[in-house]
PDB file of N, CA and C in Angstrom:
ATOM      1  N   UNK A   1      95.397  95.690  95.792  1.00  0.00           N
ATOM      2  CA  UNK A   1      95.662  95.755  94.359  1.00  0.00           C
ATOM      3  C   UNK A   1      97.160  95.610  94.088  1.00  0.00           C
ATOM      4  N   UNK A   2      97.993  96.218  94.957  1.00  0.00           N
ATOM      5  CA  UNK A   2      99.410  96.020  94.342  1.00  0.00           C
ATOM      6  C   UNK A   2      99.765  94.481  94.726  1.00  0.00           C
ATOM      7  N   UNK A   3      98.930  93.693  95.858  1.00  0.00           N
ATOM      8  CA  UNK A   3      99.712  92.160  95.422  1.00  0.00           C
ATOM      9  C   UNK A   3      99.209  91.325  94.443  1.00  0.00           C
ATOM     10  N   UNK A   4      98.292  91.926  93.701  1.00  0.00           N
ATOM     11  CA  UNK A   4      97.634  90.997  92.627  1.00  0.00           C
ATOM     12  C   UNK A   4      98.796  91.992  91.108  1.00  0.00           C
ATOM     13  N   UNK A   5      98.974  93.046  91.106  1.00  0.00           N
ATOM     14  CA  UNK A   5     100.385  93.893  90.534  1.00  0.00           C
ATOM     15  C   UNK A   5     101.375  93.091  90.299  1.00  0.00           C
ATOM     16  N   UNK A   6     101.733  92.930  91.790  1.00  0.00           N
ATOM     17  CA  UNK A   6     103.387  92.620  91.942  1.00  0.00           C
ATOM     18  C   UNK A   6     103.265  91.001  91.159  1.00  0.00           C
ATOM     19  N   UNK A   7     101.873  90.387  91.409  1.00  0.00           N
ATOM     20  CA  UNK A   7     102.035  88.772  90.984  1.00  0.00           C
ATOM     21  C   UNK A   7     102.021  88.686  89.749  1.00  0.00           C
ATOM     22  N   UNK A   8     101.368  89.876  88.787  1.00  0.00           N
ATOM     23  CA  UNK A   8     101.625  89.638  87.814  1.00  0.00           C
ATOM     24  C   UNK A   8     103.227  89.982  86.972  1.00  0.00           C
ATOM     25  N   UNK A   9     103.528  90.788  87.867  1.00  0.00           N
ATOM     26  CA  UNK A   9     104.620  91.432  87.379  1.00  0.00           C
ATOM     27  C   UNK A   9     106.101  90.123  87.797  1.00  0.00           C
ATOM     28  N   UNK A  10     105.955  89.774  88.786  1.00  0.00           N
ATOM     29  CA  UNK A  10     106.729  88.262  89.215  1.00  0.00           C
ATOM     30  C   UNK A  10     106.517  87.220  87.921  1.00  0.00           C
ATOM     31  N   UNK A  11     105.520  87.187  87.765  1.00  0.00           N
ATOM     32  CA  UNK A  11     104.735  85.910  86.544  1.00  0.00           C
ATOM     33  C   UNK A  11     105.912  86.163  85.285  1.00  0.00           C
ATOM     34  N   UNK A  12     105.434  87.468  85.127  1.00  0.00           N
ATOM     35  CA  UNK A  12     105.804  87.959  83.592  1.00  0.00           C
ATOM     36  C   UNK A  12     107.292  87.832  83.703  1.00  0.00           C
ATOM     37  N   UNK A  13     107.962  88.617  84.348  1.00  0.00           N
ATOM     38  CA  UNK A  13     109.303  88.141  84.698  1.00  0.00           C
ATOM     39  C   UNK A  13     110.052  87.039  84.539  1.00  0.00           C
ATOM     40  N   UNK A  14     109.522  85.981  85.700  1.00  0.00           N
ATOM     41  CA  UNK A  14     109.624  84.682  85.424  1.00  0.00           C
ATOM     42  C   UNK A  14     109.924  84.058  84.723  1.00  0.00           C
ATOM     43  N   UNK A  15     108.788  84.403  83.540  1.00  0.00           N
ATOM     44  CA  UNK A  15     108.958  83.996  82.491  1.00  0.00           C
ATOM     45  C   UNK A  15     109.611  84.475  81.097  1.00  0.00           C
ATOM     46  N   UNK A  16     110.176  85.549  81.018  1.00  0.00           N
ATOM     47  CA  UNK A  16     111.215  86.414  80.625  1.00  0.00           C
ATOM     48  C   UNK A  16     110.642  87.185  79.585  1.00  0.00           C
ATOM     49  N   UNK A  17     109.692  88.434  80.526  1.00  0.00           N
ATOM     50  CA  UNK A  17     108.318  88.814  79.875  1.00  0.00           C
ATOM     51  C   UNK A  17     109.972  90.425  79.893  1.00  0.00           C
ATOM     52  N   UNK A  18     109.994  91.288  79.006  1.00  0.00           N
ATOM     53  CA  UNK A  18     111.015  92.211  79.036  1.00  0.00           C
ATOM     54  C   UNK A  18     110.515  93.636  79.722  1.00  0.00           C
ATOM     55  N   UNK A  19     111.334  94.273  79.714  1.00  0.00           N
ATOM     56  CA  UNK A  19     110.843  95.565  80.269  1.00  0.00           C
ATOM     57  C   UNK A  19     109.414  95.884  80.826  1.00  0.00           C
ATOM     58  N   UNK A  20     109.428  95.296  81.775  1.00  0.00           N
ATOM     59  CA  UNK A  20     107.473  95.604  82.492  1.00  0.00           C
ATOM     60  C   UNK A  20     107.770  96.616  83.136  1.00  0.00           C
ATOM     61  N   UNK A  21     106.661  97.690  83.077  1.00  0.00           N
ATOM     62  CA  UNK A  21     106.353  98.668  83.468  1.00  0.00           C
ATOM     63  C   UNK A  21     104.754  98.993  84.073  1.00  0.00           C
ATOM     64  N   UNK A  22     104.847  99.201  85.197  1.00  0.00           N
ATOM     65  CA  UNK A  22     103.173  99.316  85.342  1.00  0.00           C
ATOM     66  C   UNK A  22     102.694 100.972  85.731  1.00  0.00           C
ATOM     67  N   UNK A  23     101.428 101.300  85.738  1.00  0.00           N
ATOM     68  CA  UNK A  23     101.498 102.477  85.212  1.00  0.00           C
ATOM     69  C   UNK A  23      99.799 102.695  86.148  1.00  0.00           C
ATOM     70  N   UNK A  24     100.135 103.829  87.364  1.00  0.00           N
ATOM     71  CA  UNK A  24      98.841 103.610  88.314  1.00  0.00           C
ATOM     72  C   UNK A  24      98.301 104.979  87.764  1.00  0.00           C
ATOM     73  N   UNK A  25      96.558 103.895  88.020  1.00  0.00           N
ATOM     74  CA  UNK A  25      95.704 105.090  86.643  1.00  0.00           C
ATOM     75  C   UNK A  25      95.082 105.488  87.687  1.00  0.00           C
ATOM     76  N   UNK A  26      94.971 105.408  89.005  1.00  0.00           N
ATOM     77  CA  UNK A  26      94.183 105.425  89.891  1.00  0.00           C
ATOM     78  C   UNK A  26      93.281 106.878  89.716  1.00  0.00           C
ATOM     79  N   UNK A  27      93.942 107.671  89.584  1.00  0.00           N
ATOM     80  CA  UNK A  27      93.963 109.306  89.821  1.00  0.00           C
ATOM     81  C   UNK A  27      93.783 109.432  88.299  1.00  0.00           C
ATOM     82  N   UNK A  28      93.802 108.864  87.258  1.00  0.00           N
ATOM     83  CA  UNK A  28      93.717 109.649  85.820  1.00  0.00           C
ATOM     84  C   UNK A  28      92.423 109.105  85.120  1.00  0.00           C
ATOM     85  N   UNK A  29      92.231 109.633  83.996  1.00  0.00           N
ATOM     86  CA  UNK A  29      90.479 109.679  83.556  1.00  0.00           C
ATOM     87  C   UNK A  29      91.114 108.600  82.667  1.00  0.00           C
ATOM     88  N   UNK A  30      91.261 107.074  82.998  1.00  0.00           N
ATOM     89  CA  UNK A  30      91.065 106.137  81.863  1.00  0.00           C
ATOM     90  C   UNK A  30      89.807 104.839  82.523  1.00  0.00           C
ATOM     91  N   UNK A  31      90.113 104.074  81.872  1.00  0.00           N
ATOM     92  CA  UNK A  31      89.036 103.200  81.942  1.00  0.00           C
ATOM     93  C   UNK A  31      89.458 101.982  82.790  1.00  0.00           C
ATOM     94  N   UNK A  32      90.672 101.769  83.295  1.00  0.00           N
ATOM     95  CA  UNK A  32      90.913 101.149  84.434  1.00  0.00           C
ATOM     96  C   UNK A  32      92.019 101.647  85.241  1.00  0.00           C
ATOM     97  N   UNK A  33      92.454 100.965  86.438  1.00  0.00           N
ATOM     98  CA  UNK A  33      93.219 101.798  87.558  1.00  0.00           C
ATOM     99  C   UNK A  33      94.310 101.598  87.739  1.00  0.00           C
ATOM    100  N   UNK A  34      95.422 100.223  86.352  1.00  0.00           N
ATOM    101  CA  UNK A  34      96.136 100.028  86.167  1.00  0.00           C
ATOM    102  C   UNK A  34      96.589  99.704  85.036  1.00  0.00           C
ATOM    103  N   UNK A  35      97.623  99.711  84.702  1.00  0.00           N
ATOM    104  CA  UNK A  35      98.449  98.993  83.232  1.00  0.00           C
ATOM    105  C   UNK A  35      99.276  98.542  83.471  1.00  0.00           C
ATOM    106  N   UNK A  36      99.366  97.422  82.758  1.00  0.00           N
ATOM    107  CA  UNK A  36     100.942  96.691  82.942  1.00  0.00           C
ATOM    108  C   UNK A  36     101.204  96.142  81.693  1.00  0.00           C
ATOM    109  N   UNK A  37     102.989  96.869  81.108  1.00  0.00           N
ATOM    110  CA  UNK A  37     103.066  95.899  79.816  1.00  0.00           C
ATOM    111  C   UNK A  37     104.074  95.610  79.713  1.00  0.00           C
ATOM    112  N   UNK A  38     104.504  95.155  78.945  1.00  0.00           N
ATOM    113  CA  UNK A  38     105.486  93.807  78.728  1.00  0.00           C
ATOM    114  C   UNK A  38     105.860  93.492  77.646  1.00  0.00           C
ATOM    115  N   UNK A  39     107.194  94.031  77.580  1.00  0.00           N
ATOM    116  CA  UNK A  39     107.818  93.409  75.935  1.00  0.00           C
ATOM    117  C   UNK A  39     107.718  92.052  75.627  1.00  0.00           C
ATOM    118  N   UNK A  40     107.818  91.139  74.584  1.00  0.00           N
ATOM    119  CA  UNK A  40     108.009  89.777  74.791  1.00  0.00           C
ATOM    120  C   UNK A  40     108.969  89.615  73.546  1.00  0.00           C
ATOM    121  N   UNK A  41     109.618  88.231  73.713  1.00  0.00           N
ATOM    122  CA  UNK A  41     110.206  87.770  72.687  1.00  0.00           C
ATOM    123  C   UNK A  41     109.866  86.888  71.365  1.00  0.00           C
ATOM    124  N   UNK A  42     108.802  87.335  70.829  1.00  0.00           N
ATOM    125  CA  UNK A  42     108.184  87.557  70.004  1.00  0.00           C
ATOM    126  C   UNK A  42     107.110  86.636  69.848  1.00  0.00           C
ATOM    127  N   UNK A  43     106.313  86.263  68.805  1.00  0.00           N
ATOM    128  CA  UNK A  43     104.986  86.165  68.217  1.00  0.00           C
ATOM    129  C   UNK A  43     104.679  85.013  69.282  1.00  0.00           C
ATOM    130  N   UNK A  44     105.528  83.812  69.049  1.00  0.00           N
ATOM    131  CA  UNK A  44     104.908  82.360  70.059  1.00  0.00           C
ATOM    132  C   UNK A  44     105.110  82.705  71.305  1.00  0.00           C
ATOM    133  N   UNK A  45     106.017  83.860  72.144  1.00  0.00           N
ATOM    134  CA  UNK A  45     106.220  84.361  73.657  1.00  0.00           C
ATOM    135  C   UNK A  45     105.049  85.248  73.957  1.00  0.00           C
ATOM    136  N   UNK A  46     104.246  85.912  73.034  1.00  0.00           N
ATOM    137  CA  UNK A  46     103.127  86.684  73.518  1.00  0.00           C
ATOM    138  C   UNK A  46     102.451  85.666  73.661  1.00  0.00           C
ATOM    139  N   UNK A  47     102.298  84.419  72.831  1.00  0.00           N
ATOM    140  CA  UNK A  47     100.800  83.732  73.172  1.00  0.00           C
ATOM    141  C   UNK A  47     100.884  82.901  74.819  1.00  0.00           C
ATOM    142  N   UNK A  48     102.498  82.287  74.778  1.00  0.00           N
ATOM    143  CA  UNK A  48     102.645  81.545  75.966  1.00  0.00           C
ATOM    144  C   UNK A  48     102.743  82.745  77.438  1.00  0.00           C
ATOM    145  N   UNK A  49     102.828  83.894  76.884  1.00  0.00           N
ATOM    146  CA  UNK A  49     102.592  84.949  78.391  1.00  0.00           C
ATOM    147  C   UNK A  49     101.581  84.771  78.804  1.00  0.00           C
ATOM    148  N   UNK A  50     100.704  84.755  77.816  1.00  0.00           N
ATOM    149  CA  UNK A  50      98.738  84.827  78.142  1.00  0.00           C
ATOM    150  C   UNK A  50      98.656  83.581  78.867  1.00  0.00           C
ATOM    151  N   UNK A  51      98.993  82.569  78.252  1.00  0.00           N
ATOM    152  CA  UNK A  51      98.538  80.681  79.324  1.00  0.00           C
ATOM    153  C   UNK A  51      99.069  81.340  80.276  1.00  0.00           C
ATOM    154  N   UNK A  52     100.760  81.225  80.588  1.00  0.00           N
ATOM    155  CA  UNK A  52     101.103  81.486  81.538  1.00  0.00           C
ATOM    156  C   UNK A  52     100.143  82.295  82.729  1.00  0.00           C
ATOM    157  N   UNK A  53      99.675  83.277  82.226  1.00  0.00           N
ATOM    158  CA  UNK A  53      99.022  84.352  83.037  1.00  0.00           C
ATOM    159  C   UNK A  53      97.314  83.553  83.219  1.00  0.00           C
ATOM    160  N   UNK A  54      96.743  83.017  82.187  1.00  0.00           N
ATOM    161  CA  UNK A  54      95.274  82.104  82.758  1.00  0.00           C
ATOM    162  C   UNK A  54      95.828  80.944  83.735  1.00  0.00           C
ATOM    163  N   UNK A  55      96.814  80.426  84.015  1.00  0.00           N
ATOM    164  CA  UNK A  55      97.160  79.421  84.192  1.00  0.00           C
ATOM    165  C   UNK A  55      97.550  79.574  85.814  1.00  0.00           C
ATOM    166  N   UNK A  56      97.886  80.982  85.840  1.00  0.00           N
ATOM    167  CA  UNK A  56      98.222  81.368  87.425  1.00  0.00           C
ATOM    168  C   UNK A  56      97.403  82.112  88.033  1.00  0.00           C
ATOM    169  N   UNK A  57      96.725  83.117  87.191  1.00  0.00           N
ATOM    170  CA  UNK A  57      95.806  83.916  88.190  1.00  0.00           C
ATOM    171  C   UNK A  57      94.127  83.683  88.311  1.00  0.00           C
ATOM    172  N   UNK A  58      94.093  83.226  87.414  1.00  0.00           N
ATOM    173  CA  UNK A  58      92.097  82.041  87.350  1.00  0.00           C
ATOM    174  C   UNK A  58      92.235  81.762  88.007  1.00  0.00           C
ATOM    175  N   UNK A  59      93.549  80.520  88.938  1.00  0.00           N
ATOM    176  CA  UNK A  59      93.021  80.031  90.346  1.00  0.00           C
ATOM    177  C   UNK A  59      93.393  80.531  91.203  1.00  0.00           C
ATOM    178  N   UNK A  60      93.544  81.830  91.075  1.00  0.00           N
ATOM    179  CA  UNK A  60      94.205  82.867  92.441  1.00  0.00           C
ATOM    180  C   UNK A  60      92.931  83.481  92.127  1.00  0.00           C
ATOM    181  N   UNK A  61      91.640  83.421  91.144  1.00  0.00           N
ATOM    182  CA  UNK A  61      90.457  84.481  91.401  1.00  0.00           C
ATOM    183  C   UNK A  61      90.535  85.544  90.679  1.00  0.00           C
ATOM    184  N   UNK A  62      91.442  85.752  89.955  1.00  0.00           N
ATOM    185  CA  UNK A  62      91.495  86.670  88.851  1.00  0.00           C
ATOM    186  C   UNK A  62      90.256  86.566  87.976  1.00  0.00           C
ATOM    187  N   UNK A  63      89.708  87.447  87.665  1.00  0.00           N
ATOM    188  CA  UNK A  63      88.448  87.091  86.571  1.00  0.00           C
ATOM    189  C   UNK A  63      88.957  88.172  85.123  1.00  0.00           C
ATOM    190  N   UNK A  64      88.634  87.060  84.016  1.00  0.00           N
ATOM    191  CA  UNK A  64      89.179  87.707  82.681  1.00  0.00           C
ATOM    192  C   UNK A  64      87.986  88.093  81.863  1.00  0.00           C
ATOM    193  N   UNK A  65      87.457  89.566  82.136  1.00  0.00           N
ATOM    194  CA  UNK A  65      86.445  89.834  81.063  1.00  0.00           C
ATOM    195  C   UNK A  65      86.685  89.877  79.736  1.00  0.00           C
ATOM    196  N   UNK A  66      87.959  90.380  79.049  1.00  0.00           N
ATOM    197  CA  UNK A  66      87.953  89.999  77.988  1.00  0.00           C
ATOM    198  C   UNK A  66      89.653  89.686  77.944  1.00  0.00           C
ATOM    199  N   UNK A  67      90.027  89.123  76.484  1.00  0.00           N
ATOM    200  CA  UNK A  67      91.066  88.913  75.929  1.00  0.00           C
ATOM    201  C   UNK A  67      91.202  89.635  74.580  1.00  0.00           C
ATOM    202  N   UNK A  68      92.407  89.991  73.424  1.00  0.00           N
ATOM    203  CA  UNK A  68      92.284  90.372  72.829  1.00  0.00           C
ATOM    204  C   UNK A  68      93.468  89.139  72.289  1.00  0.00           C
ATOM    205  N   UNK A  69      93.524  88.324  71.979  1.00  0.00           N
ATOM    206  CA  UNK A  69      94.313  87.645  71.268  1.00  0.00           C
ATOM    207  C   UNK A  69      95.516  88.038  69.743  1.00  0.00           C
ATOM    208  N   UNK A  70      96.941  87.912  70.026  1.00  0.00           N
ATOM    209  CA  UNK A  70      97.534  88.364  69.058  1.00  0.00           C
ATOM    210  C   UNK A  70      98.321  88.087  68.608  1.00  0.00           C
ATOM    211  N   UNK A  71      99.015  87.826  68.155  1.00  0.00           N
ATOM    212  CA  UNK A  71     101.094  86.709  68.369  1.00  0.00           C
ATOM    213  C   UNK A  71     101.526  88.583  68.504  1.00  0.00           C
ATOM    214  N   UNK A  72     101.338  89.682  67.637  1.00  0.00           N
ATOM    215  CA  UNK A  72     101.958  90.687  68.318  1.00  0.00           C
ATOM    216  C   UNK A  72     101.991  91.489  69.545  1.00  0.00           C
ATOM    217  N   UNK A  73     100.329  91.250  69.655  1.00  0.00           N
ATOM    218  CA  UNK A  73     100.063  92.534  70.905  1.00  0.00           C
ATOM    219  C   UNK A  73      99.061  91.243  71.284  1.00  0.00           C
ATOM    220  N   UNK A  74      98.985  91.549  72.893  1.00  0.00           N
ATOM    221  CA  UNK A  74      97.743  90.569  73.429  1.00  0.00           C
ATOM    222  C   UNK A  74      97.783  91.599  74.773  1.00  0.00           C
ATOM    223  N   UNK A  75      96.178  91.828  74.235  1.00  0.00           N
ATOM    224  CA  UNK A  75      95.430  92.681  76.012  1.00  0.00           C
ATOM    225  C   UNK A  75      94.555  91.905  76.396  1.00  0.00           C
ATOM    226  N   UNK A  76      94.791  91.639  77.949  1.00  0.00           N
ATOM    227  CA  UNK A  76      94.559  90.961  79.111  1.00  0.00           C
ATOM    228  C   UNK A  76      93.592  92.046  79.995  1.00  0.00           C
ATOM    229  N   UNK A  77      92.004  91.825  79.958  1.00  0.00           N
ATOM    230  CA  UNK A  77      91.482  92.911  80.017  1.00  0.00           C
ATOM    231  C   UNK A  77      90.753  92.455  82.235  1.00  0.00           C
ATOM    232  N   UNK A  78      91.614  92.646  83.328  1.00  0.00           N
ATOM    233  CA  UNK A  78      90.783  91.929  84.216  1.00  0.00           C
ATOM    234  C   UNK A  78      90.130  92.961  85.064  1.00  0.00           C
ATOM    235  N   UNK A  79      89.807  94.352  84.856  1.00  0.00           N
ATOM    236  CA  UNK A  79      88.822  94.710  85.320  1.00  0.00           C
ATOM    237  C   UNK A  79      89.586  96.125  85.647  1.00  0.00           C
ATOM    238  N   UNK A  80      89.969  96.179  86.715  1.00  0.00           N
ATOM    239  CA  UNK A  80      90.631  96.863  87.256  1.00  0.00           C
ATOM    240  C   UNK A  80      92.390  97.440  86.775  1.00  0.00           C
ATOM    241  N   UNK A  81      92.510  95.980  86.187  1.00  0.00           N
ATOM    242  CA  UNK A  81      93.658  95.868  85.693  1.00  0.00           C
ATOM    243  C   UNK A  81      93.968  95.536  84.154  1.00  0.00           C
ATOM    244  N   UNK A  82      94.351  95.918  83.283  1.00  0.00           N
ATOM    245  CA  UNK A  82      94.953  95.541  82.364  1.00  0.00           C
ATOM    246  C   UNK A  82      96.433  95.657  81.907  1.00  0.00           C
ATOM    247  N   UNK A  83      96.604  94.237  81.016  1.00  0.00           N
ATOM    248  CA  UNK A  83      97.930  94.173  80.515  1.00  0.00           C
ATOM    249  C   UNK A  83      97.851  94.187  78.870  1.00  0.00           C
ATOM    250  N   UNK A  84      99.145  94.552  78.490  1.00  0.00           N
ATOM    251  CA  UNK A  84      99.164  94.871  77.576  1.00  0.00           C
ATOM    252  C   UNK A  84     100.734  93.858  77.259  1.00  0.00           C
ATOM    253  N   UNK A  85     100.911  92.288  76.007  1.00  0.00           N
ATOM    254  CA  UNK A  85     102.130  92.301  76.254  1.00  0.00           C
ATOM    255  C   UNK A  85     102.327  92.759  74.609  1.00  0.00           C
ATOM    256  N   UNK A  86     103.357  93.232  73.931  1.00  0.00           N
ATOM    257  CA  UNK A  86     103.677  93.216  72.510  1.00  0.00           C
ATOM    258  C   UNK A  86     104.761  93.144  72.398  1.00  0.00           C
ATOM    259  N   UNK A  87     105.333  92.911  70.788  1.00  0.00           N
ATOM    260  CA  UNK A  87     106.513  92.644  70.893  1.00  0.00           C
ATOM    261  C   UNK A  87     107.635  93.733  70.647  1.00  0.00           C
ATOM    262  N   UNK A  88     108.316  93.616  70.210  1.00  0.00           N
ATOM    263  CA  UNK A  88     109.567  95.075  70.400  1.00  0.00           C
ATOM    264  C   UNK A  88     109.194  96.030  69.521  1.00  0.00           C
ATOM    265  N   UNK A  89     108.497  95.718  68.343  1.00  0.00           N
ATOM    266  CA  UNK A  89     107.884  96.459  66.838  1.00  0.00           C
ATOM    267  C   UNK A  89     106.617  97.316  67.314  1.00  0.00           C
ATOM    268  N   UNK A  90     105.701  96.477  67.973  1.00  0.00           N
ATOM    269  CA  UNK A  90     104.533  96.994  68.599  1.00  0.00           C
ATOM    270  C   UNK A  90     104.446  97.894  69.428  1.00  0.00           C
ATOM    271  N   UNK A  91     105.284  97.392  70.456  1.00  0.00           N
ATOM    272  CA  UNK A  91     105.856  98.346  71.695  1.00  0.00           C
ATOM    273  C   UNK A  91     106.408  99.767  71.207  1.00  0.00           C
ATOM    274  N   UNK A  92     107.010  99.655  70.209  1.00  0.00           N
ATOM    275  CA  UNK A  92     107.671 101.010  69.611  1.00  0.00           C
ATOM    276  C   UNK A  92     106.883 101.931  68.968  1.00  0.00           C
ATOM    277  N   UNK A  93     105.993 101.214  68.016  1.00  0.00           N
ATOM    278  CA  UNK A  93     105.389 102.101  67.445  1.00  0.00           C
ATOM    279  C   UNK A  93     103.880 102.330  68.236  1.00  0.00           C
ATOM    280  N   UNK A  94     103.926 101.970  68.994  1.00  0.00           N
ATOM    281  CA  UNK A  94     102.556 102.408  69.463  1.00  0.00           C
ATOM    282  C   UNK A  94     102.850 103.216  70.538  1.00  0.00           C
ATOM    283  N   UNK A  95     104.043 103.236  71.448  1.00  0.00           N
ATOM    284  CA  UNK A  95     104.463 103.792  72.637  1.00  0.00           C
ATOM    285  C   UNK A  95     103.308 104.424  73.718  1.00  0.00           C
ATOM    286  N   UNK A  96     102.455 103.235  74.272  1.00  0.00           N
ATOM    287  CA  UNK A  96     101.351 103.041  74.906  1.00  0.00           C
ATOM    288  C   UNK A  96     102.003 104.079  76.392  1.00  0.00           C
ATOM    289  N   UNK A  97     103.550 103.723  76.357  1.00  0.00           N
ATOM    290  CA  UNK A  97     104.139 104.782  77.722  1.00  0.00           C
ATOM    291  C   UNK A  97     103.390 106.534  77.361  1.00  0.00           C
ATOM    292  N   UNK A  98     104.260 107.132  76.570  1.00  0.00           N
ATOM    293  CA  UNK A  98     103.600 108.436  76.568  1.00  0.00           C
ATOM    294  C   UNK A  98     102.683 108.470  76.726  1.00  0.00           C
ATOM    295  N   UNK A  99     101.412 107.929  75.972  1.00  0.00           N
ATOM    296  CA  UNK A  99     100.021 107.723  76.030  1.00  0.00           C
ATOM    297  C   UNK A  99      99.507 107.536  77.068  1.00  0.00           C
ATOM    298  N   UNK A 100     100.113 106.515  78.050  1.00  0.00           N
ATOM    299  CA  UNK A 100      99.617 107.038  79.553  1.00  0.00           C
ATOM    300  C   UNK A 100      99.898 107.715  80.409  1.00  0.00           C
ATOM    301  N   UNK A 101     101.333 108.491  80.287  1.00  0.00           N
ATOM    302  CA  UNK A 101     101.765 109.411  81.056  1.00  0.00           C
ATOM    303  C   UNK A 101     101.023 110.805  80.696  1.00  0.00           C
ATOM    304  N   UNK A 102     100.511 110.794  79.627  1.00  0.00           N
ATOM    305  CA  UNK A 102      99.789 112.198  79.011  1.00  0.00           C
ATOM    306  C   UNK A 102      98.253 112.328  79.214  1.00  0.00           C
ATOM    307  N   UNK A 103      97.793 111.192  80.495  1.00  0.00           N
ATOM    308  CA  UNK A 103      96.221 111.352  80.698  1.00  0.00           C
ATOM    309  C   UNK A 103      96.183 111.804  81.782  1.00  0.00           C
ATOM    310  N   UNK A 104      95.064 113.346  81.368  1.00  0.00           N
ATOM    311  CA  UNK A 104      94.517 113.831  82.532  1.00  0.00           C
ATOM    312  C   UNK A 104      94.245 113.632  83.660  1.00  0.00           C
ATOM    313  N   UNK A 105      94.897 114.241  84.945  1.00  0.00           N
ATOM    314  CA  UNK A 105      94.349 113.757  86.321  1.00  0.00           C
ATOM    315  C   UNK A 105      92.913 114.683  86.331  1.00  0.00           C
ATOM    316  N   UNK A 106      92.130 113.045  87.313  1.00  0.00           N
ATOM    317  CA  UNK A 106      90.819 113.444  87.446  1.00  0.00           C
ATOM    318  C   UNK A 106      91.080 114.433  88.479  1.00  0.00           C
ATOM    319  N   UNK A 107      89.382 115.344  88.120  1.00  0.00           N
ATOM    320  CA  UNK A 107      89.508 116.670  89.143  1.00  0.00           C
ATOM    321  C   UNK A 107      88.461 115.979  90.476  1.00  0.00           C
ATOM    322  N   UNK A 108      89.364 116.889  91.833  1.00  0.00           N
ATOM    323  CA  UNK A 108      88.526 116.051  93.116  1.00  0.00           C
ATOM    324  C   UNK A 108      87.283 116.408  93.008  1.00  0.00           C
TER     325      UNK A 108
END
């Protein structure tokens, strides 16, 4: 799991995806076992993160159950993994960080 992580996190970069942060859910009660998000530089840079990202990991085997399409916020839903990119407005007011630092670890 962390080299399919790190590739996305290389991708996003790359392409001058801002402050990525990924966030291991492994151990906490959410609905997948990672997050990764990504400031962008605004409305037309969220949409070209998403190609970018079908464009590299579909033929690396990535499978995309869903998309959430947005010019502000776009979630990249691949199973295990989701991304989250938005733009500096979105990112702020939603502060998806606390929100995952504040979920319960599952009990053994």
């Amino acid at each position: 799991m962390s080299g399919r992580i790190d590739r996305i996190v290389d991708l996003l970069d790359a392409k001058k995806g801002e402050d990525i942060q990924v966030f291991d859910l492994s151990d906490r009660e959410y609905l997948t076992r990672a997050v990764v998000l990504a400031t962008t530089l605004g409305d037309k840079h969220t949409l070209a993160l998403l190609d970018y990202l079908k464009e590299d990991l579909k033929p690396a085997g990535e499978t995309f159950l869903a998309v959430e399409e947005g010019e502000e916020w776009t979630v990249v839903d691949l199973g295990d993994i989701m991304i989250h990119l938005m733009v500096p407005e979105y990112r702020a007011k939603y502060n998806l960080e606390e929100f995952l630092d504040s979920l319960e670890k599952r009990e053994a």
